[in-house]
C-alpha positions in Angstrom: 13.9 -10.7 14.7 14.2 -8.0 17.9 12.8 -5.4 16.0 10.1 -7.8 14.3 9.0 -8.9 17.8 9.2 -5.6 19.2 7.0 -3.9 16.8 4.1 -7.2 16.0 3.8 -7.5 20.1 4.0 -4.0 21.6 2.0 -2.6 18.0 3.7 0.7 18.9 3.8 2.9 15.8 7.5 4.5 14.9 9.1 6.9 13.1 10.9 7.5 9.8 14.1 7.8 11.4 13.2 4.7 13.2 12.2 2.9 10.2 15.6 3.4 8.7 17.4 2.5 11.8 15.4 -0.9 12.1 16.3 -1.5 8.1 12.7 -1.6 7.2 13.1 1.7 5.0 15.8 2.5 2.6 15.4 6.8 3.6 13.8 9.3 6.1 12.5 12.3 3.6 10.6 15.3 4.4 6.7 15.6 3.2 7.9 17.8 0.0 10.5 15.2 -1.1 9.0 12.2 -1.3 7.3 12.7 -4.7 10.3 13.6 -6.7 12.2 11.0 -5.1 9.5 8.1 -5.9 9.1 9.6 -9.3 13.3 9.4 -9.7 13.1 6.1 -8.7 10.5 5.2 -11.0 12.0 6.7 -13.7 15.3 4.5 -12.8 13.5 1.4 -12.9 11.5 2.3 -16.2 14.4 3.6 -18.1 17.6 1.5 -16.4 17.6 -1.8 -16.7 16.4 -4.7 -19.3 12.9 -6.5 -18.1 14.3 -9.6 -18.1 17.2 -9.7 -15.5 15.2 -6.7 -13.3 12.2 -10.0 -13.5 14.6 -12.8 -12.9 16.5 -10.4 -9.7 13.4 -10.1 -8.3 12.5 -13.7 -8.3 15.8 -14.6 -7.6 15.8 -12.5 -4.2 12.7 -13.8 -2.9 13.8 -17.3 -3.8 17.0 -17.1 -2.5 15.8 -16.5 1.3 15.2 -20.0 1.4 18.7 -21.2 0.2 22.3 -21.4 0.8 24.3 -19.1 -0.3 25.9 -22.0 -2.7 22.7 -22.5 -4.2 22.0 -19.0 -4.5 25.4 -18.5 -6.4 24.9 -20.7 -8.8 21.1 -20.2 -9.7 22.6 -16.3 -10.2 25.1 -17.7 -12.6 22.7 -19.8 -14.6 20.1 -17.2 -15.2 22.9 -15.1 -15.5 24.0 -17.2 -18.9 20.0 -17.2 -19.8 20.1 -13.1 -19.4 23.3 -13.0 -21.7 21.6 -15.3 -24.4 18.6 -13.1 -24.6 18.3 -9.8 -26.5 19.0 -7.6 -24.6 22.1 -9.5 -23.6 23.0 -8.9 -27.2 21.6 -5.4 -27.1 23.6 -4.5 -23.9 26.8 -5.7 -25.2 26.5 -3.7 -28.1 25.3 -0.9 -26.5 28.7 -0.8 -24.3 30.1 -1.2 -27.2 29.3 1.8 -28.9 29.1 3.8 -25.7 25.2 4.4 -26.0 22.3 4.0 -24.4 20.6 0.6 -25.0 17.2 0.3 -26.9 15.5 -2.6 -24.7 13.2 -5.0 -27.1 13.2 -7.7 -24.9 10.0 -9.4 -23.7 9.8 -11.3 -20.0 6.7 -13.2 -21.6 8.8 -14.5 -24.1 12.0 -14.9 -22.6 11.4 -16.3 -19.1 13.2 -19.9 -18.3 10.9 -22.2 -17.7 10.5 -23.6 -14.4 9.4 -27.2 -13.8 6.5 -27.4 -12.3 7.1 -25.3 -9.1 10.2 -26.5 -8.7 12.9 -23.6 -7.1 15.2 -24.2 -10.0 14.9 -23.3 -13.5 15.1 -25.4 -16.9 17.4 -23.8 -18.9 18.0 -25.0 -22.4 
């Protein structure tokens, strides 16, 4: 909240170095590194996980700000068990398995939960 107020009421501008300090950036890079380092991060989010749980972390984080960490615990575990039930909870597992990359098939059109209308919990069968 310091840093929040500080910036929103003085509307002084900041560094890169700053940024990081405050938390509001995750690195500092110089001019010629910043490409490569968005495209390598790209390519990790492209290539490394399955859609569905990358979907469901994201909604979970956002969500979570407004609950307890109880609640936040056990919404993880329950869309945890929907992630495992999908394919590429299978496809992971077998993946592991054979010590292999996994071929992700999975769909988050198809497999999201559903979610009762706007309620902050999903339905899961």
């Amino acid at each position: 909240m310091a840093n929040a107020a500080d910036i929103m009421l003085t509307g002084r501008t900041f560094d890169g170095d700053e940024a990081k300090a405050m938390g509001l950036a995750n690195a500092c890079l110089a001019g010629g590194e910043v490409l490569p380092t968005a495209l390598a991060v790209a390519h990790d989010l492209a290539n490394g996980s399955a859609p569905l749980p990358v979907g469901l972390s994201k909604r979970l984080l956002w969500e979570g700000l407004g609950m307890t960490p109880a609640m936040v615990g056990q919404l993880e575990s329950e869309l945890n068990a929907q992630v495992a039930k999908s394919v590429d909870g299978g496809e992971a597992m077998a993946a592991f398995r054979d010590r292999r990359q996994p071929n992700w098939t999975g769909s988050i059109s198809s497999e999201w939960p559903s979610w009762d209308g706007g309620a902050e919990r999903p339905v899961l069968d």
